[in-house]
Each structure stands twice: as C-alpha cells, then as structure tokens.
Amino acid sequence: MDNITTITEMLSEEIEQELAEEHTLTDIEQVTRRLLKEIGRQAVAMVVNSKEPYPEPEVPCGKCGQRMPYVRRRPAQLRTLFGQMKVKRAYYLCPSCQRGCCPLDRQLGLRPNGISAELERLAGMTGALLPFGKGRDLFESLALVSLCDHTLDKATQAYGTAAMQREQEWLTVAHDEEELQRRKREVRRPCRLYGAVDATKVHTRGVDEHPWRDLKVGAWFEARGQPPKKPDGEWRIQAEKIHYFADICPAAEFGSLMWASGVQQDAQLAQELVILGDGAEWIWNLVDEHFPQAIQILDWFHATEYLMPVAKASYSSEKEQKDWVARTKQWLWDGMVDEVIAHCLELVRREDSSDPAFVAARYFDQNRQRMNYPKYRRNGYQIGSGTIESAAKQIGTMRMKVAGAIWNEDSARKVAKARAAYLSEEWDELAAYRALPIAA
Ligand SMILES: [Zn+2]
C-alpha cells in the first residue's frame, strides 16, 4: 500500500469520528476540509523544521564576510495558506558587525512574522478583485484562513508596488534606442493592434479641496469579429490579449506609461494601430505625441452617449426622444456628422454653453476627424471598446468606486495597478517579483 492510501484510510477514520450520527455530504466535505487544513499546517511546519537537522557551526556574514558562529535555533511565527505555525531556524550572529541572520529564511523565502508569499499572492488577488470587507469574507470561506482588512490591503498594495517596479523596467526599455531598433529588426510586427484610453474619478482623501482625482486607464488588445451591421445590432467583440495600465497622475506622465506599456506590446511596430478614446483632448494629445501613426477613433459608445440628454431636453414624450436618438445614431453610423451637428445646433434652447444640444454639437465638432464610422466599418475596425468593457469601468468603477470609499491617493494608485495586472492575467508574473528572496 502506498503512503497516500495509508493516509487516506487514516483520514477517513478520523472524519468518521468527527461526524455526528446524522450527517450530509456537506458535513463530510466541511469536516474533511478542516482536517486537511490542520494536517497541512502541521506538515508544512514539520517540513520546514526538518530542513536543518545539523546546522553548520558557522556561515560567512553576508555583510562583512567574517565567519558567523551558530547561536541557537530561533523561533518564528509563519502565517501561511494553512494557517499560523511556529517554526525554528538556525540563527547566526556576526561578532564583527553584530548582524544576525537565519540562512533558512533566505533559502526558503520565509517571512518571519509576516504572511507567506503564497498567502500574499492569493490575498492580493482577492484584494485586487473585491473591496476589502467582501474580499475578506470570500477569502475566509474559500481558504479557511481569516485575514483582517489591513492584511488584504497590504498584500494588494505590495502587488501594486511590484507593478510599479515593473513599469519602471518598461520605461527603461521604452527609452532604450538600441533595444527599440533591435525589436524593429527582430520582432514579428502585430497586424492590427488596438489601444483604448479612458478616465474615471476616484474619491481621494486630498489635502486640497479637490478630492476627486482622475484615474486614467488604458488597454491594449487584439480583437476579432466585426462591428454589427446596424448601430443597435449585437456587438460581438472578441478581445484577446488585453493588457491594462492605470495611474493617477498628470497626462504627460500617463503618456510615458502609455508609451512604455505600448512598447511591451510592440504597438509602435503594429502594421495597423487603432486607438479608441472618448473625446477628452488630453487623450488625443498623448496619441499624437507617442503614436502619431495611429488611426484615431472616437469610441462609438462615448459618442452616442451625448444624444439622449439632447433628446430629453428637446422632446417631452419618451417615444419622440427614442425616435430622435435612433435616427441621429443612424446618421452618425452613416458618417453624417455635419448633419448631426447642424441638427443639434437647431435644438439649442438655452443661451449658455451647458445646453446639452450645444455640448453635443461642440463635442462632435471637435472630434469630427475621428468619426468616419462608415470608413472604419469598411476596414473592419472595432469602433467601440464597449464590449471589452471600458477600461476605466474595469479598473475604476467596479473596484474603486465602492459606495463611500475614500482613498488615500497612494493606495488608490497601487490597488488600480494591481487590478490592472490581475485583469491582464499577469498576476503570476508579479508574484515572481514578490517572491524574490529577502536580502540576507
Ligand atoms: Zn558581519
């Protein structure tokens, strides 16, 4: 009989003993999980403790190079995926620089009195996905480990910090002329790559009177499928290889991030680069600066959002409003931008610039060059990033705009970056940064 069979038999006996006379499968599952976790906890501690059966009498000091003699076994608390455990490691003290260390910490990546890298990976992932209270509850019911909000927060921010470090590396690459030339020679040019940029507001605990800060968000992606035949048809955009990036920073800085993350996707080499954005001027300025070759498209969904307010201000019945929006949408779809502008201007009622018809007319006028929808559709371009969900919505609204949430700006940036990495399926890449052994 192999070990697993033996263990299984012993475990099933143990489960039977724990169960009440009347029980269901749920009871069996719950008891089994609890026992397995406890066995895991003891086993992990046992394995760690068995690593140094005979500690070396001395090791070289990592700082000054002197020999450090063995002192004793030193206890530490570890918080792991299997719960909290106490382990002992060989401890050495340098007589010359008075520095002490446990070589096993470095060897195994132990984090005495902190949470383990694996627990942090999962806790951080949870924090990137869910607000902390909800995240904590879900984590506890799935992993049987209770973490406080602070721990979840810290883990998520640690990943945000790792994401920032990685962005710094991207920036270095993106400004390395030699590397850019090398890529130009060697990299397979992407056929058609899309970019999308957007922004949302985050409520921060600012010192000034402007607590709402712009969370700027972007995405690079490839897409298959065509826009529908009619504006109200079904939008099936199969986006692939989506890479999100996000920051709370001035536009120019965000431009650098856009360039750096774009180079990671070889956007500068794409045979066709299509960038979708809402009408915000800063977005198009950045695109002009960093990706002047890009085809700029005003995101269809952002464009058409301007119509309903005009209809509501101009028509009283719901039917008239709907009809007007449908008709005007069709005009935009057919590229009749001038007609739409003229029509909106006819509907201006108030003498001020906040009249929705005036706002819409001005918006379409400013983005006229990016609204040649018939041509884009002929070329098979996606004209709306809507179904990959607006990047801002993915990063910002769904995680950061929780009712009543007021963010410390630094935390907000880190959580946004952690979330961007998670949604880009780059979590394990970041875990590699975080799991680097602690310096001795
Ligand atoms: Zn030393």
PDB file of C-alpha atoms in Angstrom, residues 85-248:
ATOM      1  CA  MET A  85       2.546  27.987  12.630  1.00  0.00           C
ATOM      2  CA  LYS A  86       5.669  28.191  14.692  1.00  0.00           C
ATOM      3  CA  VAL A  87       8.991  27.058  13.217  1.00  0.00           C
ATOM      4  CA  LYS A  88      12.584  27.162  14.378  1.00  0.00           C
ATOM      5  CA  ARG A  89      15.548  28.129  12.252  1.00  0.00           C
ATOM      6  CA  ALA A  90      19.285  28.103  12.878  1.00  0.00           C
ATOM      7  CA  TYR A  91      20.400  31.569  13.951  1.00  0.00           C
ATOM      8  CA  TYR A  92      23.864  33.018  13.417  1.00  0.00           C
ATOM      9  CA  LEU A  93      25.375  36.197  14.806  1.00  0.00           C
ATOM     10  CA  CYS A  94      28.324  38.072  13.331  1.00  0.00           C
ATOM     11  CA  PRO A  95      30.830  39.021  16.047  1.00  0.00           C
ATOM     12  CA  SER A  96      32.283  41.814  13.987  1.00  0.00           C
ATOM     13  CA  CYS A  97      29.210  43.679  12.671  1.00  0.00           C
ATOM     14  CA  GLN A  98      26.690  42.362  15.189  1.00  0.00           C
ATOM     15  CA  ARG A  99      24.354  41.348  12.417  1.00  0.00           C
ATOM     16  CA  GLY A 100      22.270  38.257  12.975  1.00  0.00           C
ATOM     17  CA  CYS A 101      20.589  36.094  10.379  1.00  0.00           C
ATOM     18  CA  CYS A 102      18.786  32.844   9.666  1.00  0.00           C
ATOM     19  CA  PRO A 103      20.013  31.433   6.335  1.00  0.00           C
ATOM     20  CA  LEU A 104      16.882  29.313   6.039  1.00  0.00           C
ATOM     21  CA  ASP A 105      14.731  32.454   5.708  1.00  0.00           C
ATOM     22  CA  ARG A 106      16.543  33.347   2.546  1.00  0.00           C
ATOM     23  CA  GLN A 107      16.738  29.807   1.279  1.00  0.00           C
ATOM     24  CA  LEU A 108      13.004  29.136   1.599  1.00  0.00           C
ATOM     25  CA  GLY A 109      11.782  32.706   1.261  1.00  0.00           C
ATOM     26  CA  LEU A 110      10.359  32.657   4.775  1.00  0.00           C
ATOM     27  CA  ARG A 111       8.979  35.914   6.062  1.00  0.00           C
ATOM     28  CA  PRO A 112       9.128  35.640   9.846  1.00  0.00           C
ATOM     29  CA  ASN A 113       6.081  37.218  11.468  1.00  0.00           C
ATOM     30  CA  GLY A 114       4.681  38.181   8.085  1.00  0.00           C
ATOM     31  CA  ILE A 115       2.395  36.429   5.639  1.00  0.00           C
ATOM     32  CA  SER A 116       3.917  33.894   3.291  1.00  0.00           C
ATOM     33  CA  ALA A 117       4.442  34.684  -0.369  1.00  0.00           C
ATOM     34  CA  GLU A 118       1.774  32.191  -1.385  1.00  0.00           C
ATOM     35  CA  LEU A 119      -0.774  33.547   1.063  1.00  0.00           C
ATOM     36  CA  GLU A 120       0.077  37.047  -0.114  1.00  0.00           C
ATOM     37  CA  ARG A 121      -0.375  36.054  -3.757  1.00  0.00           C
ATOM     38  CA  LEU A 122      -3.918  34.877  -3.096  1.00  0.00           C
ATOM     39  CA  ALA A 123      -4.802  37.610  -0.625  1.00  0.00           C
ATOM     40  CA  GLY A 124      -3.521  40.278  -3.004  1.00  0.00           C
ATOM     41  CA  MET A 125      -5.506  38.779  -5.852  1.00  0.00           C
ATOM     42  CA  THR A 126      -8.638  38.883  -3.716  1.00  0.00           C
ATOM     43  CA  GLY A 127      -7.982  42.484  -2.737  1.00  0.00           C
ATOM     44  CA  ALA A 128      -7.464  43.452  -6.376  1.00  0.00           C
ATOM     45  CA  LEU A 129     -10.823  41.942  -7.260  1.00  0.00           C
ATOM     46  CA  LEU A 130     -13.060  42.858  -4.361  1.00  0.00           C
ATOM     47  CA  PRO A 131     -13.458  45.599  -1.794  1.00  0.00           C
ATOM     48  CA  PHE A 132     -11.673  44.560   1.361  1.00  0.00           C
ATOM     49  CA  GLY A 133     -14.667  43.618   3.520  1.00  0.00           C
ATOM     50  CA  LYS A 134     -16.183  41.387   0.863  1.00  0.00           C
ATOM     51  CA  GLY A 135     -12.770  40.074  -0.085  1.00  0.00           C
ATOM     52  CA  ARG A 136     -12.049  39.076   3.476  1.00  0.00           C
ATOM     53  CA  ASP A 137     -15.305  37.130   3.762  1.00  0.00           C
ATOM     54  CA  LEU A 138     -14.830  35.333   0.466  1.00  0.00           C
ATOM     55  CA  PHE A 139     -11.237  34.508   1.256  1.00  0.00           C
ATOM     56  CA  GLU A 140     -12.152  33.055   4.597  1.00  0.00           C
ATOM     57  CA  SER A 141     -14.860  30.843   3.190  1.00  0.00           C
ATOM     58  CA  LEU A 142     -12.692  29.578   0.345  1.00  0.00           C
ATOM     59  CA  ALA A 143      -9.335  29.239   2.035  1.00  0.00           C
ATOM     60  CA  LEU A 144     -10.396  28.807   5.670  1.00  0.00           C
ATOM     61  CA  VAL A 145      -7.893  31.482   6.599  1.00  0.00           C
ATOM     62  CA  SER A 146      -9.112  34.652   8.230  1.00  0.00           C
ATOM     63  CA  LEU A 147      -7.261  37.781   7.293  1.00  0.00           C
ATOM     64  CA  CYS A 148      -8.000  41.256   8.527  1.00  0.00           C
ATOM     65  CA  ASP A 149      -8.766  44.036   6.050  1.00  0.00           C
ATOM     66  CA  HIS A 150      -5.376  45.526   6.731  1.00  0.00           C
ATOM     67  CA  THR A 151      -3.593  42.346   5.636  1.00  0.00           C
ATOM     68  CA  LEU A 152      -5.604  42.114   2.439  1.00  0.00           C
ATOM     69  CA  ASP A 153      -4.915  45.764   1.774  1.00  0.00           C
ATOM     70  CA  LYS A 154      -1.219  45.353   2.404  1.00  0.00           C
ATOM     71  CA  ALA A 155      -0.971  42.315   0.150  1.00  0.00           C
ATOM     72  CA  THR A 156      -2.786  44.099  -2.674  1.00  0.00           C
ATOM     73  CA  GLN A 157      -0.614  47.158  -2.329  1.00  0.00           C
ATOM     74  CA  ALA A 158       2.516  45.038  -2.311  1.00  0.00           C
ATOM     75  CA  TYR A 159       1.436  43.791  -5.729  1.00  0.00           C
ATOM     76  CA  GLY A 160       0.693  47.366  -6.798  1.00  0.00           C
ATOM     77  CA  THR A 161       4.232  48.253  -5.781  1.00  0.00           C
ATOM     78  CA  ALA A 162       5.593  45.337  -7.790  1.00  0.00           C
ATOM     79  CA  ALA A 163       3.555  46.554 -10.763  1.00  0.00           C
ATOM     80  CA  MET A 164       5.155  49.988 -10.384  1.00  0.00           C
ATOM     81  CA  GLN A 165       8.621  48.454 -10.321  1.00  0.00           C
ATOM     82  CA  ARG A 166       7.828  46.544 -13.467  1.00  0.00           C
ATOM     83  CA  GLU A 167       6.590  49.717 -15.141  1.00  0.00           C
ATOM     84  CA  GLN A 168       9.928  51.325 -14.326  1.00  0.00           C
ATOM     85  CA  GLU A 169      11.609  48.494 -16.207  1.00  0.00           C
ATOM     86  CA  TRP A 170       9.236  49.015 -19.125  1.00  0.00           C
ATOM     87  CA  LEU A 171      10.133  52.712 -19.151  1.00  0.00           C
ATOM     88  CA  THR A 172      13.821  51.904 -19.349  1.00  0.00           C
ATOM     89  CA  VAL A 173      13.212  49.562 -22.271  1.00  0.00           C
ATOM     90  CA  ALA A 174      10.945  52.087 -23.994  1.00  0.00           C
ATOM     91  CA  HIS A 175      13.678  54.723 -23.954  1.00  0.00           C
ATOM     92  CA  ASP A 176      16.500  52.426 -24.954  1.00  0.00           C
ATOM     93  CA  GLU A 177      17.093  53.312 -28.594  1.00  0.00           C
ATOM     94  CA  GLU A 178      19.201  50.199 -29.213  1.00  0.00           C
ATOM     95  CA  GLU A 179      16.528  47.925 -27.821  1.00  0.00           C
ATOM     96  CA  LEU A 180      13.870  49.659 -29.908  1.00  0.00           C
ATOM     97  CA  GLN A 181      15.997  49.157 -33.033  1.00  0.00           C
ATOM     98  CA  ARG A 182      16.536  45.523 -32.142  1.00  0.00           C
ATOM     99  CA  ARG A 183      12.805  44.976 -31.807  1.00  0.00           C
ATOM    100  CA  LYS A 184      12.241  46.689 -35.127  1.00  0.00           C
ATOM    101  CA  ARG A 185      14.550  44.164 -36.774  1.00  0.00           C
ATOM    102  CA  GLU A 186      13.580  41.038 -34.910  1.00  0.00           C
ATOM    103  CA  VAL A 187      10.030  41.253 -33.643  1.00  0.00           C
ATOM    104  CA  ARG A 188       7.101  39.984 -35.666  1.00  0.00           C
ATOM    105  CA  ARG A 189       5.025  43.096 -36.274  1.00  0.00           C
ATOM    106  CA  PRO A 190       1.496  42.849 -34.851  1.00  0.00           C
ATOM    107  CA  CYS A 191      -1.026  43.021 -37.708  1.00  0.00           C
ATOM    108  CA  ARG A 192      -3.697  45.092 -36.073  1.00  0.00           C
ATOM    109  CA  LEU A 193      -3.450  46.269 -32.530  1.00  0.00           C
ATOM    110  CA  TYR A 194      -5.984  48.326 -30.625  1.00  0.00           C
ATOM    111  CA  GLY A 195      -5.482  50.800 -27.846  1.00  0.00           C
ATOM    112  CA  ALA A 196      -8.168  52.375 -25.685  1.00  0.00           C
ATOM    113  CA  VAL A 197      -7.812  55.183 -23.172  1.00  0.00           C
ATOM    114  CA  ASP A 198     -10.343  56.407 -20.700  1.00  0.00           C
ATOM    115  CA  ALA A 199     -10.619  58.016 -17.287  1.00  0.00           C
ATOM    116  CA  THR A 200     -12.809  57.809 -14.244  1.00  0.00           C
ATOM    117  CA  LYS A 201     -12.961  59.673 -10.964  1.00  0.00           C
ATOM    118  CA  VAL A 202     -11.709  58.359  -7.667  1.00  0.00           C
ATOM    119  CA  HIS A 203     -12.595  59.936  -4.361  1.00  0.00           C
ATOM    120  CA  THR A 204      -9.352  60.606  -2.532  1.00  0.00           C
ATOM    121  CA  ARG A 205      -8.591  61.977   0.856  1.00  0.00           C
ATOM    122  CA  GLY A 206      -6.877  65.010  -0.620  1.00  0.00           C
ATOM    123  CA  VAL A 207      -5.406  67.873   1.321  1.00  0.00           C
ATOM    124  CA  ASP A 208      -6.842  70.352  -1.146  1.00  0.00           C
ATOM    125  CA  GLU A 209     -10.480  70.992  -1.915  1.00  0.00           C
ATOM    126  CA  HIS A 210     -10.473  68.695  -4.932  1.00  0.00           C
ATOM    127  CA  PRO A 211     -10.926  65.209  -3.543  1.00  0.00           C
ATOM    128  CA  TRP A 212     -11.946  63.715  -6.896  1.00  0.00           C
ATOM    129  CA  ARG A 213      -8.902  62.684  -8.856  1.00  0.00           C
ATOM    130  CA  ASP A 214      -8.732  61.331 -12.383  1.00  0.00           C
ATOM    131  CA  LEU A 215      -7.874  57.679 -12.561  1.00  0.00           C
ATOM    132  CA  LYS A 216      -6.542  57.312 -16.085  1.00  0.00           C
ATOM    133  CA  VAL A 217      -6.808  53.887 -17.614  1.00  0.00           C
ATOM    134  CA  GLY A 218      -5.714  52.322 -20.859  1.00  0.00           C
ATOM    135  CA  ALA A 219      -5.784  48.970 -22.574  1.00  0.00           C
ATOM    136  CA  TRP A 220      -4.003  47.304 -25.468  1.00  0.00           C
ATOM    137  CA  PHE A 221      -5.795  44.459 -27.157  1.00  0.00           C
ATOM    138  CA  GLU A 222      -6.360  42.494 -30.280  1.00  0.00           C
ATOM    139  CA  ALA A 223      -9.883  41.941 -31.487  1.00  0.00           C
ATOM    140  CA  ARG A 224     -11.670  39.659 -33.830  1.00  0.00           C
ATOM    141  CA  GLY A 225     -15.180  39.964 -35.151  1.00  0.00           C
ATOM    142  CA  GLN A 226     -16.778  42.877 -36.919  1.00  0.00           C
ATOM    143  CA  PRO A 227     -18.974  45.656 -35.628  1.00  0.00           C
ATOM    144  CA  PRO A 228     -22.672  44.859 -36.222  1.00  0.00           C
ATOM    145  CA  LYS A 229     -24.444  45.829 -39.443  1.00  0.00           C
ATOM    146  CA  LYS A 230     -26.699  48.288 -37.647  1.00  0.00           C
ATOM    147  CA  PRO A 231     -25.988  50.507 -34.646  1.00  0.00           C
ATOM    148  CA  ASP A 232     -28.445  48.582 -32.497  1.00  0.00           C
ATOM    149  CA  GLY A 233     -27.242  45.189 -33.638  1.00  0.00           C
ATOM    150  CA  GLU A 234     -25.378  42.867 -31.389  1.00  0.00           C
ATOM    151  CA  TRP A 235     -21.816  43.883 -30.573  1.00  0.00           C
ATOM    152  CA  ARG A 236     -19.630  40.849 -30.520  1.00  0.00           C
ATOM    153  CA  ILE A 237     -16.098  41.969 -29.968  1.00  0.00           C
ATOM    154  CA  GLN A 238     -13.817  39.152 -29.078  1.00  0.00           C
ATOM    155  CA  ALA A 239     -10.952  40.967 -27.455  1.00  0.00           C
ATOM    156  CA  GLU A 240      -7.825  38.993 -26.853  1.00  0.00           C
ATOM    157  CA  LYS A 241      -4.535  39.544 -25.095  1.00  0.00           C
ATOM    158  CA  ILE A 242      -5.864  42.518 -23.184  1.00  0.00           C
ATOM    159  CA  HIS A 243      -3.243  44.455 -21.265  1.00  0.00           C
ATOM    160  CA  TYR A 244      -4.476  47.156 -18.949  1.00  0.00           C
ATOM    161  CA  PHE A 245      -2.487  50.004 -17.438  1.00  0.00           C
ATOM    162  CA  ALA A 246      -3.622  52.654 -14.989  1.00  0.00           C
ATOM    163  CA  ASP A 247      -2.426  55.556 -12.892  1.00  0.00           C
ATOM    164  CA  ILE A 248      -3.483  58.667 -11.047  1.00  0.00           C
TER     165      ILE A 248
END
